[in-house]
Coordinates of C-alpha atoms in Angstrom, one line a residue:
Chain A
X94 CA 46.1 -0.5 -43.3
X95 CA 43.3 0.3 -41.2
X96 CA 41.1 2.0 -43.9
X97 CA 42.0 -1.1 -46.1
X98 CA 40.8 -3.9 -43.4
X99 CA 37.5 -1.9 -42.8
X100 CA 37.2 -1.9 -46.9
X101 CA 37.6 -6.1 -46.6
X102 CA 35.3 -6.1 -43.9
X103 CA 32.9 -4.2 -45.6
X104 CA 33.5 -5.8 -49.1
X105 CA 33.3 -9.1 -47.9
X106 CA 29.0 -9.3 -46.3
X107 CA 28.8 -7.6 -50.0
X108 CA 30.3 -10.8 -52.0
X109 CA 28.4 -13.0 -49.9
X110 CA 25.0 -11.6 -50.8
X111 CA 26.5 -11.2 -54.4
X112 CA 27.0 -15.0 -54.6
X113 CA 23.4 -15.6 -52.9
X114 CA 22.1 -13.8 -55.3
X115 CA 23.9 -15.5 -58.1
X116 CA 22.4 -19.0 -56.8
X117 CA 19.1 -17.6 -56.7
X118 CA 19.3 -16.7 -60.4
X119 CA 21.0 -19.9 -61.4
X120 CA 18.0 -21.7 -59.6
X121 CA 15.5 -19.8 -61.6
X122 CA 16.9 -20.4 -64.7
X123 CA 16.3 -24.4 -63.5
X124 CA 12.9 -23.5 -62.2
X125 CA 10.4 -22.0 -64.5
X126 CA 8.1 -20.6 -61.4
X127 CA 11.0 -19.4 -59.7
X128 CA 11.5 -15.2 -60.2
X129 CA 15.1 -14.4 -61.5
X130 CA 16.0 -11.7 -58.4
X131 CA 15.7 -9.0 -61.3
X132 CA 11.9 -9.8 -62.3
X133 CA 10.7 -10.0 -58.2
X134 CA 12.7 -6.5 -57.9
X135 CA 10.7 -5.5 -60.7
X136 CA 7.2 -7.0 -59.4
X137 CA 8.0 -5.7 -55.9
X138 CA 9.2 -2.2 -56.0
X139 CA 5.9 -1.1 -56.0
X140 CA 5.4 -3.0 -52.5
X141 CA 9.3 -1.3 -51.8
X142 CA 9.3 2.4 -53.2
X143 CA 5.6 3.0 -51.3
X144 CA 5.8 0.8 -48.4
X145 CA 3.1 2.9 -46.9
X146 CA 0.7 2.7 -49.7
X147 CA -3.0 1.2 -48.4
X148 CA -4.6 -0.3 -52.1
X149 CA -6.5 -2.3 -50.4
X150 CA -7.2 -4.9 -47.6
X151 CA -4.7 -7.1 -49.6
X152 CA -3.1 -4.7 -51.7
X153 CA -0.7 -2.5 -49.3
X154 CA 2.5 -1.3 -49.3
X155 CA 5.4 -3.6 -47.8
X156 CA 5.8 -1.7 -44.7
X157 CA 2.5 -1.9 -43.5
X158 CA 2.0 -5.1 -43.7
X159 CA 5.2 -5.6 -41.9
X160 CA 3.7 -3.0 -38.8
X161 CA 0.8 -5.3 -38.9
X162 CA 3.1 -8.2 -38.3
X163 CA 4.8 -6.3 -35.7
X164 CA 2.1 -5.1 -33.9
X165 CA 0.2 -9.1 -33.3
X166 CA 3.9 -10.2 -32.6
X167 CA 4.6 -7.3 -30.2
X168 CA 0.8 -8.2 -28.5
X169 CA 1.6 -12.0 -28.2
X170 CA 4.9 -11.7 -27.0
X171 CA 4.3 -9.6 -24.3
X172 CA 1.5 -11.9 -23.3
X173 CA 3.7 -14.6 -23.3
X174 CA 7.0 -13.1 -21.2
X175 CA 3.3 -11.5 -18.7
X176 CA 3.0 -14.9 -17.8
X177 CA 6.6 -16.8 -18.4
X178 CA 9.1 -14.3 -15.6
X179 CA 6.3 -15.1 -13.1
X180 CA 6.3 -18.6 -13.6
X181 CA 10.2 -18.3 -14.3
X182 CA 10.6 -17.1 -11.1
X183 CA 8.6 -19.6 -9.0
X184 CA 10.1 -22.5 -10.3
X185 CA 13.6 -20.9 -9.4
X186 CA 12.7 -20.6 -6.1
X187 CA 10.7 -23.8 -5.8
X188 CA 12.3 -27.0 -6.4
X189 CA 8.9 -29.0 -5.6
X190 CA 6.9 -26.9 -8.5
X191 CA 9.4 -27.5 -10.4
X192 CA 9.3 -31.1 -9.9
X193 CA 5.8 -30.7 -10.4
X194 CA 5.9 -29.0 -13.7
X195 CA 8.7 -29.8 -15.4
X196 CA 7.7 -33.3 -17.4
X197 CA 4.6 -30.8 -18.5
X198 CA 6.9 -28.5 -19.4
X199 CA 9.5 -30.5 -21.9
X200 CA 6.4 -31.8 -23.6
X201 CA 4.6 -28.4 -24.3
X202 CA 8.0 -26.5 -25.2
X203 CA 8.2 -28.6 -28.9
X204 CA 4.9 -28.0 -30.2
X205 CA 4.8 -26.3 -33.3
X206 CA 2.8 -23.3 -33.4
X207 CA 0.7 -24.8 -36.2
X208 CA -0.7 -27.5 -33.5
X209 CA -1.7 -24.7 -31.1
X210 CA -3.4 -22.6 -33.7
X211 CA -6.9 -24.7 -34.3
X212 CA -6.5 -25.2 -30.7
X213 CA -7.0 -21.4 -30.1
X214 CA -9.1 -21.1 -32.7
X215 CA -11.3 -23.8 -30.9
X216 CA -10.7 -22.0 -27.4
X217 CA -11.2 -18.6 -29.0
X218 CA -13.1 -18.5 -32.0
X219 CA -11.8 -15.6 -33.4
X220 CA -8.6 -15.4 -35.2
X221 CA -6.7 -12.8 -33.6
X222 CA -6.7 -14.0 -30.4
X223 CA -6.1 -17.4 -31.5
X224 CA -3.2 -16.2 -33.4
X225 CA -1.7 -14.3 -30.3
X226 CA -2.8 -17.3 -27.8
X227 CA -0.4 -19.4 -30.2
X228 CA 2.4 -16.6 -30.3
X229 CA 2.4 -16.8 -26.5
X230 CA 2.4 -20.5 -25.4
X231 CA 5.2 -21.0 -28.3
X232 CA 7.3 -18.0 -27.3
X233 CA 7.4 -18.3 -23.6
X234 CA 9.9 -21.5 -23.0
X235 CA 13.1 -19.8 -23.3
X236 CA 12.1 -16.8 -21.0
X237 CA 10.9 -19.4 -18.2
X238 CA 13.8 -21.7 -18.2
X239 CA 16.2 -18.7 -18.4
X240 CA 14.6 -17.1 -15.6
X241 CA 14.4 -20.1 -13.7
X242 CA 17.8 -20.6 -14.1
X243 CA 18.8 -17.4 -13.6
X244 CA 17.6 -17.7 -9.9
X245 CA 19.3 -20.7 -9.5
X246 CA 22.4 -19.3 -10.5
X247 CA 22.3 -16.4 -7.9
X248 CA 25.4 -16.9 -5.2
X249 CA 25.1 -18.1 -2.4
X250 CA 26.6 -14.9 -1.0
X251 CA 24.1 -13.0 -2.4
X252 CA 21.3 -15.3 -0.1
X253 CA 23.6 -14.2 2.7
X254 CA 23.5 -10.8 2.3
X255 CA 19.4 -10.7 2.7
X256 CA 19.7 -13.4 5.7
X257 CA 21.9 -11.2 7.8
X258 CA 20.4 -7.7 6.4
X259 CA 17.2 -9.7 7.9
X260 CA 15.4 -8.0 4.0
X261 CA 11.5 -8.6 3.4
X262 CA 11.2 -10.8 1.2
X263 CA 9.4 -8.0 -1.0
X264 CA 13.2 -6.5 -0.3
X265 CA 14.9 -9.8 -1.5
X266 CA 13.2 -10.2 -4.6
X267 CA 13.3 -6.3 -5.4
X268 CA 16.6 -5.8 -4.4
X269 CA 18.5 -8.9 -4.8
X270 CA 16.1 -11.8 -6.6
X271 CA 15.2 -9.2 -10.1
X272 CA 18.6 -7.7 -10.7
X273 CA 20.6 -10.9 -10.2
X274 CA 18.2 -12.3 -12.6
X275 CA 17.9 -9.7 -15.0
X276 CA 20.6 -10.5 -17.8
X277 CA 19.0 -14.5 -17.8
X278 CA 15.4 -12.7 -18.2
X279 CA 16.5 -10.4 -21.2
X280 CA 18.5 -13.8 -22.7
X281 CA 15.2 -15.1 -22.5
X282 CA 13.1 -12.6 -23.8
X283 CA 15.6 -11.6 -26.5
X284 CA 14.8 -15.8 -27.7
X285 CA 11.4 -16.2 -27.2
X286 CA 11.1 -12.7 -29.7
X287 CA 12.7 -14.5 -32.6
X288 CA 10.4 -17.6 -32.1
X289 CA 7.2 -15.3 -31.4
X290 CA 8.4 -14.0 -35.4
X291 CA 8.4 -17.7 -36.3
X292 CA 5.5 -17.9 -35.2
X293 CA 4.0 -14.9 -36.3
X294 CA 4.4 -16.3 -40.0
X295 CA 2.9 -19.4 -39.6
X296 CA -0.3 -18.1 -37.6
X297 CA -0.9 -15.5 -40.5
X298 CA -0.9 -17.9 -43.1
X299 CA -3.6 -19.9 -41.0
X300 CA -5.7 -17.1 -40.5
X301 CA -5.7 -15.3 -43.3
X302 CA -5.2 -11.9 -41.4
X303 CA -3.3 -9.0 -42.9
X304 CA 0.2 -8.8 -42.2
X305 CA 3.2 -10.1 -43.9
X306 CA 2.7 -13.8 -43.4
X307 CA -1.1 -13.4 -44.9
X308 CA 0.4 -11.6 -47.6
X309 CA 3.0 -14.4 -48.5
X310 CA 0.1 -17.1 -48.5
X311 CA -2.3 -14.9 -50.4
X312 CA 0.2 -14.0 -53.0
X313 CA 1.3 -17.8 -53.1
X314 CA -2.8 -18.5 -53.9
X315 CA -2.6 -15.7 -56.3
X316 CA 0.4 -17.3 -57.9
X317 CA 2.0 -14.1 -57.7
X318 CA 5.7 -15.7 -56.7
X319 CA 7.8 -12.9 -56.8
X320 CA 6.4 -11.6 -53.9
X321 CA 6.6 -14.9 -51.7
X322 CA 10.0 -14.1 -52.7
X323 CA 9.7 -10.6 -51.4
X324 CA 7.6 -11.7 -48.4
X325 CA 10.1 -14.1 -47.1
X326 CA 13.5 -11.3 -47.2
X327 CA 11.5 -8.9 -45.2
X328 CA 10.4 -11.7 -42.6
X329 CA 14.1 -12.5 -42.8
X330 CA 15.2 -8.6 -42.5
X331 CA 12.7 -8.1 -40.1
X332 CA 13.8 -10.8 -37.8
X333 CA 17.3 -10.1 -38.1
X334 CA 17.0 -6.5 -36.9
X335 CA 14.6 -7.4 -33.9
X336 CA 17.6 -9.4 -32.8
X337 CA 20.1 -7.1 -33.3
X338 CA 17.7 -4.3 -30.9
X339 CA 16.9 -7.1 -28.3
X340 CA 21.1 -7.7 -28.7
X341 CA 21.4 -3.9 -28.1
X342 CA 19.2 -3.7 -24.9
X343 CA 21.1 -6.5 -23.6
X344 CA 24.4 -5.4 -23.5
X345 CA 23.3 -2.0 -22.6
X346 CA 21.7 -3.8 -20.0
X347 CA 24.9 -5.8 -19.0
X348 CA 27.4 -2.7 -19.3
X349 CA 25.0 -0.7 -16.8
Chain B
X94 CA 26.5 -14.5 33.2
X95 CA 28.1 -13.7 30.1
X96 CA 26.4 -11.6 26.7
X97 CA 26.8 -14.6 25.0
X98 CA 26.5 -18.1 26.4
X99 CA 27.6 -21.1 24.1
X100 CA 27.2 -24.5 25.7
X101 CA 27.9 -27.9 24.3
X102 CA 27.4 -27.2 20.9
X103 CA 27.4 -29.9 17.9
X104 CA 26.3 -29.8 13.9
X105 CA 27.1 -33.0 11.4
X106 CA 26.2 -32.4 8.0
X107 CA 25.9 -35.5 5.5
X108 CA 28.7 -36.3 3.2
X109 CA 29.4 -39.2 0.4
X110 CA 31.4 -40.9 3.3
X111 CA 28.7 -40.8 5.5
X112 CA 27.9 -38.1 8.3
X113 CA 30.9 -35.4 8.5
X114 CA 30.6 -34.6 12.5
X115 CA 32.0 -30.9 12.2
X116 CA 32.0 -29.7 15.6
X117 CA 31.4 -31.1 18.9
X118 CA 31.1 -30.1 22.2
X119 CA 31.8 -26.6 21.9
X120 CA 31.5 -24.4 24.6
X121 CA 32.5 -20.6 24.7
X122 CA 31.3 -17.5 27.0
X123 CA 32.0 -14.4 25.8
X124 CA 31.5 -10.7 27.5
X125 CA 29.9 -7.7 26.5
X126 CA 31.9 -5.7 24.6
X127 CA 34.6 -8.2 24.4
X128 CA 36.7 -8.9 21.5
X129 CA 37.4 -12.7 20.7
X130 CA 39.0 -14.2 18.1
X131 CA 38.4 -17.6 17.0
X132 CA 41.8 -19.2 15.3
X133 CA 41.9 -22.1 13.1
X134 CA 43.3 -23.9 9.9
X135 CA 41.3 -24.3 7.1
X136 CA 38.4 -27.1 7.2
X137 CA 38.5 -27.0 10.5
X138 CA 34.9 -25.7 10.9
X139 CA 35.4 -22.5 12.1
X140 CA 32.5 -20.8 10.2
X141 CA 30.9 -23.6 10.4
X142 CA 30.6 -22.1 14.4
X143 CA 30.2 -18.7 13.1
X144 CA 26.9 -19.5 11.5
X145 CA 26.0 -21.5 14.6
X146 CA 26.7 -18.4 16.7
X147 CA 25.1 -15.8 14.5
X148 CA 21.8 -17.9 13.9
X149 CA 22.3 -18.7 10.0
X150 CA 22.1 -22.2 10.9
X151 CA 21.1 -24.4 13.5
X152 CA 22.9 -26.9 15.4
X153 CA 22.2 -30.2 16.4
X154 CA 22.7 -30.2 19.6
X155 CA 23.8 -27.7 22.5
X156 CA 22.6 -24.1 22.7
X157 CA 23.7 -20.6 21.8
X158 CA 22.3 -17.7 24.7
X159 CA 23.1 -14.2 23.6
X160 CA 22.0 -11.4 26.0
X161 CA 20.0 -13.8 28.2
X162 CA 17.6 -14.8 24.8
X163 CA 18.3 -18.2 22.9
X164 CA 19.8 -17.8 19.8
X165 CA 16.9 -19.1 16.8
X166 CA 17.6 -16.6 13.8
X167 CA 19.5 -13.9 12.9
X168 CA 19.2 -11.0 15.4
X169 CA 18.7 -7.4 14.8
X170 CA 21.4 -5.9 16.9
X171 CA 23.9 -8.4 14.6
X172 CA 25.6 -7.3 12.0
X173 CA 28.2 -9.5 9.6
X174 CA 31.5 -9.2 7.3
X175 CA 32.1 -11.8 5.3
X176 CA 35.5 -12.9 3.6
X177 CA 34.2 -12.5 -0.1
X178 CA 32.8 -8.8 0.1
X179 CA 28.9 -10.0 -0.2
X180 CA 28.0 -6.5 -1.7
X181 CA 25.7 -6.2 -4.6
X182 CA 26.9 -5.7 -7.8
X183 CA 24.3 -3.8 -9.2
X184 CA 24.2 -1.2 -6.4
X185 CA 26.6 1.6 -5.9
X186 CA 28.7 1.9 -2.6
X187 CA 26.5 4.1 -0.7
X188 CA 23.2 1.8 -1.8
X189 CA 24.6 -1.2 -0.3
X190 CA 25.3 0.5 2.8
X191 CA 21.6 2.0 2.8
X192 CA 20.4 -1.5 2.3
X193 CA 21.9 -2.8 5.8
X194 CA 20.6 1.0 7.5
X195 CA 17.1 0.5 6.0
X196 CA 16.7 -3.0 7.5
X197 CA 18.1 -1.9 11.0
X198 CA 16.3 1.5 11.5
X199 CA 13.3 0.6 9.1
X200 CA 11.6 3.9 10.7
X201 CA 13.8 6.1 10.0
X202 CA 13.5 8.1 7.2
X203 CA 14.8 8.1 3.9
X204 CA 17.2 11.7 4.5
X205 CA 18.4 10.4 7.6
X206 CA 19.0 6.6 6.4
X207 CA 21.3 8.7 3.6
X208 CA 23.1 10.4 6.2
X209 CA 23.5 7.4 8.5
X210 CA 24.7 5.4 5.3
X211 CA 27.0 8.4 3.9
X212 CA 28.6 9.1 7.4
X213 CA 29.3 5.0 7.6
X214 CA 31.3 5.1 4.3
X215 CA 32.8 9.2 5.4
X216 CA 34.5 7.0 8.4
X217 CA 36.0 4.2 6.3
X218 CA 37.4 6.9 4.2
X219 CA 34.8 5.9 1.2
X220 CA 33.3 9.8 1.2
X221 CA 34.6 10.5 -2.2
X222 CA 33.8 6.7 -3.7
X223 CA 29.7 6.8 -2.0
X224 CA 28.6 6.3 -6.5
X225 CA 30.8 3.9 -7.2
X226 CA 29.5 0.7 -8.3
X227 CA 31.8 -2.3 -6.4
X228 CA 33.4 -3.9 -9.8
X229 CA 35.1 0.1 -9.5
X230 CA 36.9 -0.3 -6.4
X231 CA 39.5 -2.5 -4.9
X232 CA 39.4 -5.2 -2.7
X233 CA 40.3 -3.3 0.1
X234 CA 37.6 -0.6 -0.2
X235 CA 34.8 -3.3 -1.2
X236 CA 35.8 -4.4 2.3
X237 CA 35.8 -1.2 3.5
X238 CA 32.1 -0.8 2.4
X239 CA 31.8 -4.1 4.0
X240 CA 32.7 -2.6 7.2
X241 CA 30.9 0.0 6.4
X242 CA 27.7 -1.5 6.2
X243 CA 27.9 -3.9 9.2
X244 CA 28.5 -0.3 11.5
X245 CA 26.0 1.7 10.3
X246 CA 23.5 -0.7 11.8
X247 CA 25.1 0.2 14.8
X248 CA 24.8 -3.3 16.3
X249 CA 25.8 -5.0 19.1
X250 CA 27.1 -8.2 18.4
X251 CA 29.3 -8.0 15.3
X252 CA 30.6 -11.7 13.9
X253 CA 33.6 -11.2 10.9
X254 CA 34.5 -14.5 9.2
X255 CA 38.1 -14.2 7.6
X256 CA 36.7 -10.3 7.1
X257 CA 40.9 -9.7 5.3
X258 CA 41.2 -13.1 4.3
X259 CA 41.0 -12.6 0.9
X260 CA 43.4 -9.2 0.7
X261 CA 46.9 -8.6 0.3
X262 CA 49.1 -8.2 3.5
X263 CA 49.3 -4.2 3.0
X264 CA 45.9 -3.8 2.8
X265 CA 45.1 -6.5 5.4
X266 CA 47.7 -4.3 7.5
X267 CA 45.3 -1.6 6.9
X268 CA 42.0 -2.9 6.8
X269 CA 42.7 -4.1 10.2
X270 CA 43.9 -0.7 11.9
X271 CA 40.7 0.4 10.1
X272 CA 38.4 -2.4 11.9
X273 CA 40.3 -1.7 15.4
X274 CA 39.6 2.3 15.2
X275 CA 35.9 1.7 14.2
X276 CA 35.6 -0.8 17.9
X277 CA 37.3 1.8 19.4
X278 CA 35.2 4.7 18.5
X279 CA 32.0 2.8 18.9
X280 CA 29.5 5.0 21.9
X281 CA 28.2 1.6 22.8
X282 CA 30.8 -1.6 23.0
X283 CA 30.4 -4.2 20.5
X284 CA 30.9 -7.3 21.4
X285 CA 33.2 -9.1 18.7
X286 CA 33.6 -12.8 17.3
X287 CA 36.1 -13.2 14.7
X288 CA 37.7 -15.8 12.6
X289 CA 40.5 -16.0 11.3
X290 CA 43.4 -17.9 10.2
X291 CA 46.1 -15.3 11.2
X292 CA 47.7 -15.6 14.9
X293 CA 49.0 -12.1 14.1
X294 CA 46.0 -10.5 13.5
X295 CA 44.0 -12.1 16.6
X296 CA 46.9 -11.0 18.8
X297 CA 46.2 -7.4 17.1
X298 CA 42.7 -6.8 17.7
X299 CA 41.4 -9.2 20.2
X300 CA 41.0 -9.1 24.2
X301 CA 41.1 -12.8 23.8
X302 CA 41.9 -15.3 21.5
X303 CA 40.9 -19.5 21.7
X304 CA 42.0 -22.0 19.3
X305 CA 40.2 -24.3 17.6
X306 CA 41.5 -28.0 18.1
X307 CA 40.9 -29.3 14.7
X308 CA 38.9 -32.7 14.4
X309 CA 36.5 -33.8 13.0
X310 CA 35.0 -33.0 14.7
X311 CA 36.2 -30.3 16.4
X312 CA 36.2 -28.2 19.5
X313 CA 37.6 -25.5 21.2
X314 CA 40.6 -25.3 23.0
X315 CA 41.7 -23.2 26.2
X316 CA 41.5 -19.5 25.5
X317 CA 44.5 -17.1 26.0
X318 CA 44.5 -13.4 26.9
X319 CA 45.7 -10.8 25.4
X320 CA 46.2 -8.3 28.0
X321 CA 47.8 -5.3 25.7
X322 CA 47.5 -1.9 25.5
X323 CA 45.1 -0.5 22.7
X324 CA 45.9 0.9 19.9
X325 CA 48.5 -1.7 19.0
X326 CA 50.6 -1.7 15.8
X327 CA 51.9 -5.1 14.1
X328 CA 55.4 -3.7 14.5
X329 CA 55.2 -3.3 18.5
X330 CA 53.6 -6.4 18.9
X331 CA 57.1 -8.2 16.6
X332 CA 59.1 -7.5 20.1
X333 CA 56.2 -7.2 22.8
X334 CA 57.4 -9.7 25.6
X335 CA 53.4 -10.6 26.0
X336 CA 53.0 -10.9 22.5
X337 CA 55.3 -13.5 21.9
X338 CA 53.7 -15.2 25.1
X339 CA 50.5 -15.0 23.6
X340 CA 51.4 -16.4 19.9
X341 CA 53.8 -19.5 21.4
X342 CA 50.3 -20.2 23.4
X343 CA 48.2 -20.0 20.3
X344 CA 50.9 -21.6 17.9
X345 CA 51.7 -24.5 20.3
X346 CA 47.6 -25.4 20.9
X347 CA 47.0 -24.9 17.0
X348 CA 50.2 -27.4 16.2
X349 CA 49.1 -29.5 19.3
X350 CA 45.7 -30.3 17.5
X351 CA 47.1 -30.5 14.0
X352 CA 49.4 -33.4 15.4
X353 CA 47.3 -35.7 17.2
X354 CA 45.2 -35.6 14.2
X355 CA 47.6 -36.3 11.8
X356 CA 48.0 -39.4 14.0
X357 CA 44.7 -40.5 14.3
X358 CA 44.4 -40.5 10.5
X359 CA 47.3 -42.2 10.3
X360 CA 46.4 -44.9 12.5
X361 CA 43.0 -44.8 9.9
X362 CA 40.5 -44.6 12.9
X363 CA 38.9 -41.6 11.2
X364 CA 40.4 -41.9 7.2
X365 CA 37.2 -40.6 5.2
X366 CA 36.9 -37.5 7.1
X367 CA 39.2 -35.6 5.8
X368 CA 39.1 -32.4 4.3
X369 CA 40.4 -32.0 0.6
X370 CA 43.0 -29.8 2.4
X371 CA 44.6 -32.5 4.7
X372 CA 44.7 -36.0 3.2
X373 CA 48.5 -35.0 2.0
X374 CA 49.5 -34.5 5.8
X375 CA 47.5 -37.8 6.6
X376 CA 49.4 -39.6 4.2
X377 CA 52.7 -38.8 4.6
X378 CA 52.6 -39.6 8.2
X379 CA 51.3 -43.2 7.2

C-alpha cells in the first residue's frame, strides 16, 4: 500500500512534465521557430554534458554561466537585505519613520527592475554595479516590510520581560528584538532571493554581461532558439532550487 | 513609615466610551518584609495597580514611595512574575534565568552569574531541566523558572500578578507551597505584593490581605489580617477557626463591592463602563 502511494506520488510530477512536454512539441509543430524539445536537447547537450566548458566569452558551458548568474545575484542581494533588516527594524520600532517613509515606500516597491537599470547605469556608469544597484533596490521590499512587521508582532509580554529585567537596549535588541524577529527576517529574505533572480535576468539581458540571462539574449540575437529554450529551464531550475534551500534554512531555523 | 508608601493614587485610560477612570483614590502602606495580597474580580484593575506600584506605568495622580524614594521606573531591587510565564522562547531554562542575574549583578562574572542562575532553578527543583527550551516543559515548571528568575536577583520588593492564575489547581496547590518556601528561606525579607483572584490562596501565603472594591473606578477596601502560623497547608486552613474569619471578611467586602455596583449600573449612572466581563450581571439586575 505504502510502496504503491510513494510509486503515485512519484509517477504523478513525471506525467505532469510528460504532458508539458507534449504541449511544447504540439506548439512547435504550429511554430516554425519554435525547437521541438528533441532538437533543443540536441542543440543544448553540448551546453548540458560540459557545463563547465569555457569556449569562449560567449561560448561556455551551461553551468558557468549559471555561477555567473549566481554570483551578481548572490552580490546584489546581500547588498540589498545589508541595507533592508536595518531599515526593517527602525520602522518597527518607529511608528513616526514609518509614517514618514511609508508613501515613499509603496511607490518604489513596484518598479520594475528594467526602470532602475539606466538609472544605475546613469548613477554608476559601469554595468556591474548598475546591474547589482538594480538587484538590490528591487529585492529589498519584502525583507523590510517582514522585518518591520516582524517587530510589530513581538508580544507584549515579551516588552515586559526587558522593562522589569531593566535590559540595555543593546540587551533588548540582542536578546529579545533579533530572535523574536528572526523567522519574519528569513520570510523576507527567502522573497526578496526569488525576486533578486528575477531580476538577475532582466539586468543581464540589458547589459550584456555573461551569465545566463546575457546568454538567453545573445542567443536570441544569434537566432539560436533552442537555447533561449534551454536558457529559460535553467533560470526556472535555478530559481526553484534557491527556494527550496532558503525553504530549508527556514524551517531549520523555525524547528531550532 | 512604611517600605512602601501608596497615597491617593488614580490612572484613567481613554476608551471608545470616553475616559475609563480605573482606579481612584487608592491608598495602601505596606511593611518591610510583609506579605500582602491584593484580591479582586476580574476587570477590576488590579494590575492595573500592580504596574502603578512596580513603576511600569505612571499614574495620574497620587504617589507611590518605596523605601523612602518615589517610585518613577522600574527599580533594581524589584523583581516580577507574571500570569503568562514571560520567558523567552528561544532561550533554554537556565538562559532565561541568567538574563534576570545578568541585569541585577551586571558585575558579576560570567561563572558566578551561572552558578547564581543554576542554584535559582536547583531550588525550584529545575536542576535536571537547566537545557530545556520552555515549549519542553509544563506550565507549572515554566512558572517555576518564572520564580526562578525573579529570586535569583535576590530583590527586595517582589510584585506577582495572578503568578498560578493560569495553572491547574494541583499544580497551583504546588506552585504555591513552592512560592511560600522560597519567602521563607529568603536571608533578607522580601517584601511581597500579590494579585490574585483566589481568597484561598491569599489566606495561604499572605500576612495580610485587602480587597479591592470594584468600580470603576476602583479602590481599596479595609485590609484584614491573617495572623497564622507559617508554614500553612490548604487542608489546615479548610477548618482553621481564623481562617474562616479571615475569608467571610474578604468574601463579604469582595460581594459588598460587587453589589453596589451592580446597582449603580443598574440605575445606568455609570452604563458604558463596563467591562466585557460584567454587562450580563448589570443587565439582569435592570
Amino acid at each position: 500500500m505504502t510502496l504503491m502511494k510513494r510509486l503515485i506520488n512519484l509517477m504523478l510530477p513525471l506525467c505532469g512534465v510528460a504532458m508539458a512536454l507534449a504541449a511544447w512539441w504540439a506548439a512547435s509543430l504550429a511554430v516554425p521557430d519554435l525547437p521541438s524539445p528533441v532538437r533543443t536537447w540536441e542543440e543544448s547537450k553540448l551546453y548540458i554534458l560540459e557545463p563547465l566548458a569555457k569556449r569562449g566569452e560567449s561560448d561556455q558551458g551551461i553551468l558557468l554561466l549559471a555561477y555567473y548568474s549566481l554570483v551578481r545575484v548572490a552580490r546584489g542581494f546581500l547588498l540589498g537585505i545589508v541595507l533592508a533588516t536595518p531599515l526593517g527594524f527602525l520602522l518597527g520600532v518607529s511608528p513616526t519613520l514609518t509614517r514618514m517613509f511609508d508613501p515613499i515606500m509603496q511607490v518604489l516597491r513596484p518598479i520594475s527592475p528594467l526602470a532602475w537599470l539606466p538609472l544605475g547605469l546613469v548613477l554608476f556608469q559601469k554595468s556591474e554595479p548598475a546591474a547589482l544597484f538594480a538587484i538590490a533596490i528591487c529585492s529589498m521590499w519584502p525583507t523590510v516590510i517582514n522585518t518591520m512587521m516582524g517587530v510589530r508582532a513581538i508580544p507584549q509580554d515579551y516588552w515586559n520581560v526587558a522593562k522589569v529585567l531593566r535590559l540595555s537596549r543593546t540587551t533588548t535588541f540582542t536578546k529579545i528584538i533579533v530572535p523574536a524577529t528572526l523567522p519574519y527576517m528569513f520570510t523576507g529574505y527567502r522573497l526578496s532571493l526569488g525576486i533578486a533572480w528575477l531580476v538577475i535576468v532582466a539586468s543581464e539581458m540589458l547589459t550584456g554581461t555573461p551569465g545566463v540571462g546575457g546568454f538567453l539574449w545573445q542567443e536570441y540575437n544569434s537566432l539560436v532558439y533552442a537555447h533561449i529554450l534551454l536558457a529559460i529551464i535553467t533560470i526556472g531550475v535555478v530559481g526553484f532550487a534557491l527556494d527550496r534551500l532558503m525553504g530549508l534554512a527556514e524551517a531549520r531555523l523555525r524547528a531550532s | 513609615m512604611a517600605f512602601l508608601e501608596v497615597r491617593d493614587l488614580a490612572k484613567s485610560f481613554p476608551s471608545p466610551a470616553g475616559v475609563r477612570h480605573v482606579l481612584e483614590g487608592v491608598s495602601l502602606d505596606v511593611d518591610q518584609g510583609e506579605f500582602v495580597s491584593i484580591v479582586g474580580s476580574m476587570g477590576s484593575g488590579k494590575s492595573t495597580l500592580l504596574s502603578l506600584l512596580a513603576g511600569l506605568t505612571a499614574p495620574d495622580a497620587g504617589t507611590v514611595v518605596l523605601d523612602g524614594k518615589p517610585v518613577t521606573g522600574v527599580r533594581n531591587d524589584a523583581a516580577f512574575v507574571f500570569q503568562n510565564y514571560s520567558l523567552l522562547p528561544w532561550f533554554s531554562a537556565l538562559e532565561n534565568v541568567r538574563l534576570g542575574v545578568r541585569a541585577a549583578f551586571p558585575a558579576a562574572s560570567a561563572a558566578e552569574q551561572r552558578t547564581r542562575a543554576t542554584e535559582a532553578l536547583e531550588r525550584v527543583g529545575l536542576g535536571n531541566a537547566l537545557d530545556r527550551k520552555p515549549r519542553h516543559l509544563s506550565g507549572g515548571m515554566r512558572q517555576r523558572v518564572s520564580l526562578a528568575r525573579a529570586f535569583a536577583t535576590e530583590p527586595r520588593v517582589l510584585f506577582l500578578d495572578e503568578p498560578f492564575g493560569a495553572l491547574d489547581a494541583l499544580t497551583r496547590d504546588a506552585l504555591q507551597q513552592d512560592l511560600a518556601q522560597l519567602c521563607a528561606e529568603r536571608e533578607r525579607p522580601v517584601t511581597t505584593v500579590m494579585i490574585t483572584n483566589s481568597v484561598e490562596e491569599a489566606i495561604l501565603l499572605s500576612d495580610r490581605i485587602v480587597p479591592i472594591v470594584t468600580g470603576p473606578p476602583s479602590s481599596l477596601g479595609t485590609p484584614i489580617v491573617v495572623d497564622l502560623a507559617r508554614p500553612r497547608t490548604l487542608a489546615q486552613l479548610a477548618h482553621d477557626e481564623q481562617a474562616t474569619h479571615a475569608r467571610a471578611h474578604v468574601v463579604a467586602a469582595l460581594t459588598a463591592s460587587l453589589q453596589r455596583r451592580g446597582r449603580s449600573s443598574g440605575s445606568g449612572s455609570i452604563p458604558a463602563l463596563s467591562t466585557a466581563t460584567e454587562p450580563v450581571k448589570a443587565s439582569g439586575q435592570a
